Coordinates of C-alpha atoms (C1' of nucleotides) in Angstrom, one line a residue:
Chain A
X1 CA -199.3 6.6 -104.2
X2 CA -195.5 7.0 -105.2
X3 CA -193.8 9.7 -102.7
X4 CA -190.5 10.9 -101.9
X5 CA -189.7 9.7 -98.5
X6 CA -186.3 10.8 -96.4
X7 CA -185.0 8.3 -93.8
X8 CA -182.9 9.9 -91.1
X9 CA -181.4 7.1 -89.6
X10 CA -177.8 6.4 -88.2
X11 CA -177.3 3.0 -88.5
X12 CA -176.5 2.0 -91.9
X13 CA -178.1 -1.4 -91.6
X14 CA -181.2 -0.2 -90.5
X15 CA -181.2 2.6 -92.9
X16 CA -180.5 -0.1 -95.9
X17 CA -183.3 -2.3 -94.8
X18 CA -185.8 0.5 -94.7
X19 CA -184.6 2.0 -97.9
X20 CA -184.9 -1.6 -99.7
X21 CA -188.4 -1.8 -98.7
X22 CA -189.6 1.5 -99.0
X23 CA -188.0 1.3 -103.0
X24 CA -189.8 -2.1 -103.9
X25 CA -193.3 -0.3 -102.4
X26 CA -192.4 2.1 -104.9
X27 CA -191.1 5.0 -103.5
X28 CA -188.4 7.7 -104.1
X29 CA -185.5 7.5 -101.1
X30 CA -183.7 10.4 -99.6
X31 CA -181.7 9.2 -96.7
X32 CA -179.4 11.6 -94.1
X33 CA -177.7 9.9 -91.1
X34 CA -178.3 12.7 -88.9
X35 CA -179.9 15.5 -88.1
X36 CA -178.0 18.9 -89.7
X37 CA -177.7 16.6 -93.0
X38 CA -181.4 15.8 -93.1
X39 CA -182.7 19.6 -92.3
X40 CA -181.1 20.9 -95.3
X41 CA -182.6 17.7 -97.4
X42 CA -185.5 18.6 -96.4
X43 CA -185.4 22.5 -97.4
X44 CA -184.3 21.9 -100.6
X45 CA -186.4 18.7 -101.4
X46 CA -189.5 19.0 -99.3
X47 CA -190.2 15.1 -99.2
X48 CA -193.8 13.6 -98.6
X49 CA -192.7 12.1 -95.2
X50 CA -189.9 11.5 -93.0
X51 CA -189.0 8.5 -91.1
X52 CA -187.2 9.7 -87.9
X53 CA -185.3 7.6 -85.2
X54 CA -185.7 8.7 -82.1
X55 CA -182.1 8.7 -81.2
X56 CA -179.6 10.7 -83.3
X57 CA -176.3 11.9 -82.6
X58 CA -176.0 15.3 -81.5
X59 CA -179.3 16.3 -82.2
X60 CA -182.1 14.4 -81.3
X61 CA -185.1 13.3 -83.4
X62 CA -187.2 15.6 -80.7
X63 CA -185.3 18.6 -81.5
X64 CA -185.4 18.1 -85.3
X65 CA -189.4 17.4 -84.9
X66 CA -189.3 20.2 -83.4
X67 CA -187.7 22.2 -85.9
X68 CA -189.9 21.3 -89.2
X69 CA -192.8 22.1 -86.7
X70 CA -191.5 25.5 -86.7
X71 CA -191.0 26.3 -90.1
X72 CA -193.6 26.8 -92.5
X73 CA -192.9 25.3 -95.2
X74 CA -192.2 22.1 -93.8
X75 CA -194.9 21.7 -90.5
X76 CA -197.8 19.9 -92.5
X77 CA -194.8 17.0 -93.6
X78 CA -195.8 14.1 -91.8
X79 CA -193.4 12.3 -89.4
X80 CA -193.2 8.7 -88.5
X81 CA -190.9 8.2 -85.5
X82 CA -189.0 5.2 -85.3
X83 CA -188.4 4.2 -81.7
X84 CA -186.3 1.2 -80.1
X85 CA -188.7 0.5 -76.9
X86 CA -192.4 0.3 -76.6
X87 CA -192.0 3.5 -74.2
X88 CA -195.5 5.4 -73.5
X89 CA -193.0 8.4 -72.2
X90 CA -191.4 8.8 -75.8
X91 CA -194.7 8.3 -77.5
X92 CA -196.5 10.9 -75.8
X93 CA -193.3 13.0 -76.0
X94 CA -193.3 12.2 -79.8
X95 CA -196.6 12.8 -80.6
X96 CA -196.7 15.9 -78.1
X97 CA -194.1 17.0 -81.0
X98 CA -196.3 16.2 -83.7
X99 CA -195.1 13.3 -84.9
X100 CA -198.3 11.1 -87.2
X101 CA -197.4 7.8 -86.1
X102 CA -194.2 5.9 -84.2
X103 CA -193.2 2.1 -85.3
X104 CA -191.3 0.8 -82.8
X105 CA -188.2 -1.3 -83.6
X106 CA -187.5 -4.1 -83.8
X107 CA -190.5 -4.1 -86.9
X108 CA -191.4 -6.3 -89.8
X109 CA -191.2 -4.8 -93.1
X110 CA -194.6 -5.4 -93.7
X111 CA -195.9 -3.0 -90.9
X112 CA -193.5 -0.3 -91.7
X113 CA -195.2 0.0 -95.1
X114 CA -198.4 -0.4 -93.8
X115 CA -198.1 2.4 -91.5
X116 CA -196.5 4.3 -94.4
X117 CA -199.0 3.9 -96.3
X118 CA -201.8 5.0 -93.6
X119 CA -199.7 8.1 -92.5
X120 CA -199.4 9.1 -96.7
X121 CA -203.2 8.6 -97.2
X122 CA -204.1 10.5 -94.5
X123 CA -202.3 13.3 -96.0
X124 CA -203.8 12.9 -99.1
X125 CA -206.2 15.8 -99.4
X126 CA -203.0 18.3 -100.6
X127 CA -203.6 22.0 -99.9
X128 CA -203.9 23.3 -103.4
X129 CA -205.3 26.6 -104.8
X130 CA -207.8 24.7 -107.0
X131 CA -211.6 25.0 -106.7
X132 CA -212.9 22.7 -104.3
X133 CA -216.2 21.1 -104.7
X134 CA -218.2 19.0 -102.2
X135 CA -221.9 18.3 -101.6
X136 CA -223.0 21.3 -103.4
X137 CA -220.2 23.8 -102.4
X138 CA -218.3 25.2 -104.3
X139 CA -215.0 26.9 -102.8
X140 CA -212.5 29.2 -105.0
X141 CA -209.3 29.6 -103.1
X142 CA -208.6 32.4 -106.3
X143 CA -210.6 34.5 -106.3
X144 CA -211.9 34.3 -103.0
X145 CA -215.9 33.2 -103.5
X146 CA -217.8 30.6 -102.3
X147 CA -221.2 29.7 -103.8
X148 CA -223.7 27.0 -102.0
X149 CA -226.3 25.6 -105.1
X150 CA -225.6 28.3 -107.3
X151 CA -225.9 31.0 -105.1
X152 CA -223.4 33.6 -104.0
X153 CA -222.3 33.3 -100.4
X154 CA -220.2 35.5 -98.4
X155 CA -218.1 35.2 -95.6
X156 CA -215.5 36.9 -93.1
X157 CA -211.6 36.1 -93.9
X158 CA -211.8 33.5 -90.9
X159 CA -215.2 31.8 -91.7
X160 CA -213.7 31.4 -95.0
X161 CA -210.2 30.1 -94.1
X162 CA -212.1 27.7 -91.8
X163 CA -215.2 26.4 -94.8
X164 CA -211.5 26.1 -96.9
X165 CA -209.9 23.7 -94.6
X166 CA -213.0 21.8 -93.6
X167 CA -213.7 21.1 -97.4
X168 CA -210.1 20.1 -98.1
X169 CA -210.3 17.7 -95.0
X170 CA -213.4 16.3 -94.9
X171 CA -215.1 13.4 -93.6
X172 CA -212.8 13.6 -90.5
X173 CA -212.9 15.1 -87.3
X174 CA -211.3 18.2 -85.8
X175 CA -210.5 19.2 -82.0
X176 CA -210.9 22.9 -81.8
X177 CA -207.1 22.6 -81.1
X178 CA -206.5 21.2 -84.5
X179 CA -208.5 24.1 -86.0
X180 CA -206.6 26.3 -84.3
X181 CA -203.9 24.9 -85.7
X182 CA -205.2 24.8 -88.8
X183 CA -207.2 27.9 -89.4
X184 CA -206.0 30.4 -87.1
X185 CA -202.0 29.5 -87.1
X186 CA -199.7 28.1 -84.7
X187 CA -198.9 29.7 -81.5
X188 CA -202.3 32.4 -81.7
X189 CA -203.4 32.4 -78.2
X190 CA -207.4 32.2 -78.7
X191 CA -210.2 30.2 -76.6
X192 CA -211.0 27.3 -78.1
X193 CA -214.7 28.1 -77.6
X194 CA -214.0 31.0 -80.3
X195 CA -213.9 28.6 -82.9
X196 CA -217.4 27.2 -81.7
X197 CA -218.8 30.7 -82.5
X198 CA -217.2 31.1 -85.9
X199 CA -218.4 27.4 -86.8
X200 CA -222.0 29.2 -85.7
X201 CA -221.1 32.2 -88.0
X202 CA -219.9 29.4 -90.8
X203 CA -223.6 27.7 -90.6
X204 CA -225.5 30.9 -90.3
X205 CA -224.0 31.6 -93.6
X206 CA -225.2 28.3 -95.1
X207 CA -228.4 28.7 -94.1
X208 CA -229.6 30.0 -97.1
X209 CA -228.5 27.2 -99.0
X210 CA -229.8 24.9 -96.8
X211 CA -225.9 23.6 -96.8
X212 CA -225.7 24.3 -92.8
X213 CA -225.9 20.6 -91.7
X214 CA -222.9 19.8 -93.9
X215 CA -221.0 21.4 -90.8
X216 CA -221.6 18.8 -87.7
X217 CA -220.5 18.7 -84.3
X218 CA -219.5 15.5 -83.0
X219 CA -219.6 15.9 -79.3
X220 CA -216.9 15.6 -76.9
X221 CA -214.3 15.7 -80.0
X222 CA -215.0 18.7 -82.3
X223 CA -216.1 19.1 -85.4
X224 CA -216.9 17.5 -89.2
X225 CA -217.2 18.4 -92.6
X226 CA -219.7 16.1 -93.9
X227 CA -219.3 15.1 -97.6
X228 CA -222.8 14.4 -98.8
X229 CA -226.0 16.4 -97.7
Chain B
X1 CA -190.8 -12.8 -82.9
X2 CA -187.4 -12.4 -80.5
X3 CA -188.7 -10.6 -77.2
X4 CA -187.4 -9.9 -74.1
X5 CA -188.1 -12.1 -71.1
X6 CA -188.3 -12.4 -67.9
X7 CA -188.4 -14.9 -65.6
X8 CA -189.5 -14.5 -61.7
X9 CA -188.6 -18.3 -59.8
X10 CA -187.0 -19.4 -56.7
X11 CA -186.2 -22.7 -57.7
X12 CA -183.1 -22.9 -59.3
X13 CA -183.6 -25.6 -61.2
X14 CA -187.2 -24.7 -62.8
X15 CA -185.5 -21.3 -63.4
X16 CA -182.9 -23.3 -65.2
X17 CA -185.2 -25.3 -67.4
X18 CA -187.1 -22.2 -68.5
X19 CA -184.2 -20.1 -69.6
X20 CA -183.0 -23.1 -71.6
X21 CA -185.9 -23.6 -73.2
X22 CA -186.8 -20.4 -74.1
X23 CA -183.2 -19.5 -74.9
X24 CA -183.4 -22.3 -77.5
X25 CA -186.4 -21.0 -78.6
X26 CA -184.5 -17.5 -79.8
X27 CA -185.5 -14.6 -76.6
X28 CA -183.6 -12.9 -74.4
X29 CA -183.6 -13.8 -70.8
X30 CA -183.8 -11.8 -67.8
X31 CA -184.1 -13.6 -64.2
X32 CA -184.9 -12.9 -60.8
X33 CA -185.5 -14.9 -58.2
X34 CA -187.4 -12.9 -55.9
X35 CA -190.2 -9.7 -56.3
X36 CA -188.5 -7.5 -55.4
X37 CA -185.3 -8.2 -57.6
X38 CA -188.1 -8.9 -60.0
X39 CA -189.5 -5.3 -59.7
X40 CA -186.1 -3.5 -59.9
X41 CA -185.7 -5.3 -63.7
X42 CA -188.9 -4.3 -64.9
X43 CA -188.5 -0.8 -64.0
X44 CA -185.3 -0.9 -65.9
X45 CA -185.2 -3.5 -68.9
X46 CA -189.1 -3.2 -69.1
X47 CA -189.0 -7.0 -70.9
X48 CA -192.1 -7.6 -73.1
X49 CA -193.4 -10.4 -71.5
X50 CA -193.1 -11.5 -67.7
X51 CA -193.2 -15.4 -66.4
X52 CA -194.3 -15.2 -63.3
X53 CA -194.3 -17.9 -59.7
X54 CA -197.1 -17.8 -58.0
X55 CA -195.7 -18.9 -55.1
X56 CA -192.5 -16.7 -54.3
X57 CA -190.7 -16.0 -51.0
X58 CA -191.2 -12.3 -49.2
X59 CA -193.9 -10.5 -51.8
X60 CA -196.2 -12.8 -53.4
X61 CA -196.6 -13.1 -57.4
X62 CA -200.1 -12.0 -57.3
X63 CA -198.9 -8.6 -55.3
X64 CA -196.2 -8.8 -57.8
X65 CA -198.7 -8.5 -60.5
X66 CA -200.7 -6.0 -58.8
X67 CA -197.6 -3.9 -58.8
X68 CA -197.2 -4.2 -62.5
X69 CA -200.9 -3.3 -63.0
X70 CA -200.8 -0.4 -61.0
X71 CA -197.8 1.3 -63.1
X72 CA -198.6 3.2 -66.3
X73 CA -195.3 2.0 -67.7
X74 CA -195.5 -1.3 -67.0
X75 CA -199.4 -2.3 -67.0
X76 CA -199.7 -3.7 -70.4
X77 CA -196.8 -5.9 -70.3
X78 CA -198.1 -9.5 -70.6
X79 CA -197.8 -11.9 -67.7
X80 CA -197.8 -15.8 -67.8
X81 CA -198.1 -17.2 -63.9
X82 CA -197.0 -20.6 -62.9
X83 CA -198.9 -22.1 -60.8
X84 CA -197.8 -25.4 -59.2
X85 CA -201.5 -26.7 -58.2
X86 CA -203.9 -26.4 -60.8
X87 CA -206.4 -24.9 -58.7
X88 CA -209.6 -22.9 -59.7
X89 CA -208.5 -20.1 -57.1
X90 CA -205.3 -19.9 -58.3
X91 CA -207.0 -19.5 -62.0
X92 CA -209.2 -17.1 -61.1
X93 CA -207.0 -14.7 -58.6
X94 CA -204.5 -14.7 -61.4
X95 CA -206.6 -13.5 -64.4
X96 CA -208.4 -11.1 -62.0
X97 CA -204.8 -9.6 -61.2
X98 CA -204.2 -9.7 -64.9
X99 CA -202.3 -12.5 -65.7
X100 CA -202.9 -13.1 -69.4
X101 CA -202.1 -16.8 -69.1
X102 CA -201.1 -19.6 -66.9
X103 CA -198.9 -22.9 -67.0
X104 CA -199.4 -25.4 -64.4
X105 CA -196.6 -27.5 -63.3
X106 CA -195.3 -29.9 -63.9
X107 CA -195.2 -28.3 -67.4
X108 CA -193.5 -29.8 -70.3
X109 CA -191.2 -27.1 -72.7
X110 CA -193.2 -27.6 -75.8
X111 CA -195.7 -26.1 -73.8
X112 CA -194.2 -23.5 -72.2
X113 CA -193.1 -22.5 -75.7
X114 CA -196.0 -22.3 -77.2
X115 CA -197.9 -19.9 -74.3
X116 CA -195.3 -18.1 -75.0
X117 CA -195.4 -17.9 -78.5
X118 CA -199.3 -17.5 -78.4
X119 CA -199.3 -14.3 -75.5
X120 CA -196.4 -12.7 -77.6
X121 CA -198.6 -13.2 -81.0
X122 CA -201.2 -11.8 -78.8
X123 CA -199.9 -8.9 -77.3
X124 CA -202.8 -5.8 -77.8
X125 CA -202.8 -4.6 -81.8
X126 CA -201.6 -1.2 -82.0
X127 CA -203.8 0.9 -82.0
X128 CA -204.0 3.5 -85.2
X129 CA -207.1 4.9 -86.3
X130 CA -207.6 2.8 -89.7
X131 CA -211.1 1.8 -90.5
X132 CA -212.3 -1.2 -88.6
X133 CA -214.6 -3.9 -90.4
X134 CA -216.4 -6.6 -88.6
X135 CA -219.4 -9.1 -88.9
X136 CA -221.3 -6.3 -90.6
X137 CA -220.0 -3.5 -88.8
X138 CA -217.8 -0.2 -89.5
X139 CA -216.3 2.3 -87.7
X140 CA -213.9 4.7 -89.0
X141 CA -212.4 6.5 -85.7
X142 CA -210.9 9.5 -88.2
X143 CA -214.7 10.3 -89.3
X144 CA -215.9 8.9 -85.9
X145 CA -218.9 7.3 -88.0
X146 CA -220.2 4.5 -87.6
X147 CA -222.6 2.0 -89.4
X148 CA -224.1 -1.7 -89.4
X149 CA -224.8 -3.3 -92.4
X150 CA -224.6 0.1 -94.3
X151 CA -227.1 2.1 -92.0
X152 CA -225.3 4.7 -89.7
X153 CA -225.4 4.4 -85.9
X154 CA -225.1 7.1 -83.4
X155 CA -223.4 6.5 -80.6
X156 CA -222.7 8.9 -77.2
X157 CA -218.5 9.5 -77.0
X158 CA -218.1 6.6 -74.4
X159 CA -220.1 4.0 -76.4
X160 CA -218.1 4.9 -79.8
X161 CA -214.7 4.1 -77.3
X162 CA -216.0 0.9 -75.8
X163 CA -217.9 -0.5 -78.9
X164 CA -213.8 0.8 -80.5
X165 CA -212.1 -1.5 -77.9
X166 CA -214.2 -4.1 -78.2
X167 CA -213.8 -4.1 -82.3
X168 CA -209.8 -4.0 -82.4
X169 CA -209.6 -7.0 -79.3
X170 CA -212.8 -9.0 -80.5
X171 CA -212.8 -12.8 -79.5
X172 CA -211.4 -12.0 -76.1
X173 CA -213.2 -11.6 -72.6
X174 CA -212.9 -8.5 -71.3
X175 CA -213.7 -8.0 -67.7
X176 CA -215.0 -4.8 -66.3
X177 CA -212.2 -3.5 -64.3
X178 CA -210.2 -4.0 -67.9
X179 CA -212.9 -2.3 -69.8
X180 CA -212.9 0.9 -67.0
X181 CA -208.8 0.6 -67.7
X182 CA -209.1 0.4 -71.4
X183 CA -211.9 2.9 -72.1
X184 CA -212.9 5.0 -69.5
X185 CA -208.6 5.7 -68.5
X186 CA -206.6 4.7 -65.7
X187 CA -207.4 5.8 -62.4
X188 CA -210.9 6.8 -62.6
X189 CA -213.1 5.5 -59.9
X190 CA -216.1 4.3 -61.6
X191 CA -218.3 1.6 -59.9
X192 CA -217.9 -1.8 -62.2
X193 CA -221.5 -1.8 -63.1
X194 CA -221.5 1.2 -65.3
X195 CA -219.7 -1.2 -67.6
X196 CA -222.7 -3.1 -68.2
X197 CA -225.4 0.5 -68.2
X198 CA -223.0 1.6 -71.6
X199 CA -223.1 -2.3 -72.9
X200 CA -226.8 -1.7 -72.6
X201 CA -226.9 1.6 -74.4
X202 CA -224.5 0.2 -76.9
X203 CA -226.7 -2.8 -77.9
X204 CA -229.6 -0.8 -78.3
X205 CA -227.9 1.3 -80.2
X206 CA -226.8 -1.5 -82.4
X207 CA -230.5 -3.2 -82.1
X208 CA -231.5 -1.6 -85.2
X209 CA -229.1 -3.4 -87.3
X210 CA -230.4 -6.6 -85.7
X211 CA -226.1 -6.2 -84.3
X212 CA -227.0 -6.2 -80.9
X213 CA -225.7 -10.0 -80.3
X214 CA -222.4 -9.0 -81.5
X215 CA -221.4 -7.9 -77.9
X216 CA -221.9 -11.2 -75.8
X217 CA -222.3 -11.4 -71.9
X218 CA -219.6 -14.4 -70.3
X219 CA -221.3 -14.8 -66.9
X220 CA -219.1 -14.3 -64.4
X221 CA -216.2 -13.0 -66.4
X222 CA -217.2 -10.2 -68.3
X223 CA -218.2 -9.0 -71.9
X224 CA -216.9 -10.1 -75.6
X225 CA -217.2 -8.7 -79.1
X226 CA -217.5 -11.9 -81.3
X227 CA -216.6 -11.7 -84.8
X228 CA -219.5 -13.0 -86.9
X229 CA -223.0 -12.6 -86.6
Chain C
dC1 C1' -212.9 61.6 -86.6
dC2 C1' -216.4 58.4 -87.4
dG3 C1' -218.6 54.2 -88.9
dG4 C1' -218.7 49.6 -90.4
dA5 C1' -216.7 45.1 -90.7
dC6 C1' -214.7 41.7 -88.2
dC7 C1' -213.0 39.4 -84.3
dG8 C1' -212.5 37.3 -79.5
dT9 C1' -214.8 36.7 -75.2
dC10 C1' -218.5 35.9 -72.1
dA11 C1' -222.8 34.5 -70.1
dC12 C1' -226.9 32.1 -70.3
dG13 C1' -229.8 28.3 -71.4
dG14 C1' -230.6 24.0 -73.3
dA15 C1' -229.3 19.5 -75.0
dC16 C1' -226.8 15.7 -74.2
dC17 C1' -224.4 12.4 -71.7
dC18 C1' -222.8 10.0 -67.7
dG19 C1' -222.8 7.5 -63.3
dT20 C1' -225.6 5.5 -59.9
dA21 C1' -229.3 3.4 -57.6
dA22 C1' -233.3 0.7 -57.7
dC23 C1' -235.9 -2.8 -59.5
dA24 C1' -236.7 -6.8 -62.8
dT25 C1' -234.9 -10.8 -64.9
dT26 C1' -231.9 -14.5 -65.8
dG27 C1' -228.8 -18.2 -64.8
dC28 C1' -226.8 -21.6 -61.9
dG29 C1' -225.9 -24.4 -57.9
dT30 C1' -228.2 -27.2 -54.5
Chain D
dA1 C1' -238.1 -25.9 -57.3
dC2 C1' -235.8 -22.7 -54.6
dG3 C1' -232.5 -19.0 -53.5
dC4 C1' -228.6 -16.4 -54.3
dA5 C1' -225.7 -14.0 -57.3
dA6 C1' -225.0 -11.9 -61.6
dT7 C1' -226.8 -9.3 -65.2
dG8 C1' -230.6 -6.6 -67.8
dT9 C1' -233.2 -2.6 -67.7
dT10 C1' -235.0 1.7 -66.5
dA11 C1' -235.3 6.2 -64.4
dC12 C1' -233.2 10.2 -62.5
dG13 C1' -230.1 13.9 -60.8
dG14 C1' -226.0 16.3 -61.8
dG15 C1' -222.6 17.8 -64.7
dT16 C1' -220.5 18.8 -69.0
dC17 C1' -220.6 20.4 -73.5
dC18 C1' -222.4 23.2 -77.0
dG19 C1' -225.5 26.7 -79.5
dT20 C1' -226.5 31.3 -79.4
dG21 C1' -226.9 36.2 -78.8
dA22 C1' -224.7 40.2 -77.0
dC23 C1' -220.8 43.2 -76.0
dG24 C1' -216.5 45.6 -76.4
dG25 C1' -212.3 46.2 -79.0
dT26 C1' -209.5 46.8 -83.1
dC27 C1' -208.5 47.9 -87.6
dC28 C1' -209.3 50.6 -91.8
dG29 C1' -211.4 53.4 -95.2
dG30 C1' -213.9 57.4 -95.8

DNA sequence: CCGGACCGTCACGGACCCGTAACATTGCGT
DNA sequence: ACGCAATGTTACGGGTCCGTGACGGTCCGG
């Protein structure tokens, strides 16, 4: 539950008040009061999550989003935004950007860690190159194999990229955008209904092991990994 | 607890009692004595909670509300009307238009203060996609599963949405126009009595689980999620 | 150069869902 | 008790979403 948390914020009060209660919940602090400052934190620290305001001098929160979107290394950090009106323009902007969650000030303590908390536990499920395991699949990242009940399954690079990030995310629902995202890498210009047929491919290939219902659709949103069954 | 207010009276002297009072009481006051005044300050300051004449010079308050309503920006700030008689009309044109709340006059600044206390505390919980328990039931909007009393319920996209809104604002009326603003979108033209088709489908959908009372009818007014049984 | 593996797209058909109308029922005022 | 209005309930037509098979293209290894 302990993370490493940067705070880009530039006014030192606010900054203070966040750090204090982000240390007694336990956590490790980074703090940068702008923009240039917290990018190179956050190359050479890679924190857990970064609380953003909104409005920085000389570059903005948007374009620093924007930025550790871009790279990487550093596009699966989740963002909180911290922004001074209830503004739907700036949330939508913000989480157009890809920003998890946005507290808007002024905010009690208490829901800053509570959102913290939700945006860190979402995350959980870290990428890792370890075996996976889940309702009866098993998944090895190393050596490339899956096996459903014992028995040897194969799949296509993509089917298999796609089974791996479904297994490390499951119980949750993904847009075919999100897969996309996910699966295929950012800016790839592909149909979304091309991940409907590789989700067919996925199941076909389950089959066998009668594992095929573990992949469901949940109409009108995408798709889900299901953990039991 | 400080918010932004403001105040929309002709009378000088009401408008003077009310700032007092709810300077006293630790906001920020904004004032207007017209709509149209009224409307260039909301576009601007957007306050987080409007007091509102019913009776105004040149544009009414309930056109003034309409207004509000019909702006994305500004539709889910809170209004309190005041209303001089304490007619049933008056009541019921107001909370049509929106108005979460309404102070009769003569009104005395103890209660003024707490309306205002009690539509701030009530202002809509944000919304974030954490698991949502109540009177036996569960649905996890991340997962978009649902259950009562531990057996899982399917529900069609629109029911999972409305039975959502209806968990995370339970307790509260909800009239049909408000339900087609909250869960079908703004600006779709739906007739109002689709609202109760998909409260149909919902309860039978929640019959199973011997739920189905959960969602309660209020003749005349609209629907409610109450939070036991 | 050829063939296979894999991928992205498309088209078709079916399943599902939605909005509406039409009828049945309930509740409330008189 | 009666009648009107509001709500419950059901059925249906239309539209959207999704599963599925097929097709052509690309990339490599032989």
């Amino acid at each position: 539950m302990a993370a490493t948390i940067l705070v880009v914020e530039d006014e030192p009060a606010i900054q203070e008040l966040i750090a204090y209660n982000l240390k007694q919940a336990g956590h490790n602090l980074l703090k940068a009061d702008n923009a240039e400052q917290a990018m190179h934190i956050v190359q050479t620290a890679l924190p857990d999550l970064v609380l953003l305001d909104w409005m920085l001098p000389g570059i903005s929160g948007v374009e620093f989003a924007r930025r550790l979107r871009a790279d990487r290394r550093t596009k699966q950090i989740p963002i909180i935004m911290l922004t001074a009106r209830s503004e739907e323009q700036d949330k939508l902007t913000g989480l157009e950007t890809g920003a998890d969650d946005y507290v808007t000030k002024p905010f009690s303590p208490r829901e800053l860690n509570a959102r913290v908390k939700a945006v860190l536990r979402r995350r959980a499920p870290q990428v890792t190159d370890d075996v996976v395991r889940l309702g009866g699949l098993d998944l090895d990242p190393a050596s490339h194999r899956v096996s459903g009940n014992g028995q040897p399954i194969e799949l296509g690079p993509t089917e298999f990229r796609l089974l791996h990030f479904l297994m490390t995310h499951p119980e949750r629902v993904h847009s075919r955008a999100q897969l996309l995202d996910q699966v295929w890498g950012d800016h790839v210009f592909v149909e979304e209904r091309t991940v409907d047929v590789h989700i067919r491919r996925l199941r076909k290939a389950l089959e066998p092991s009668t594992l095929d219902n573990l992949v469901q659709t949940v109409r009108g949103t995408g798709y889900r990994m299901s953990a039991t069954l």
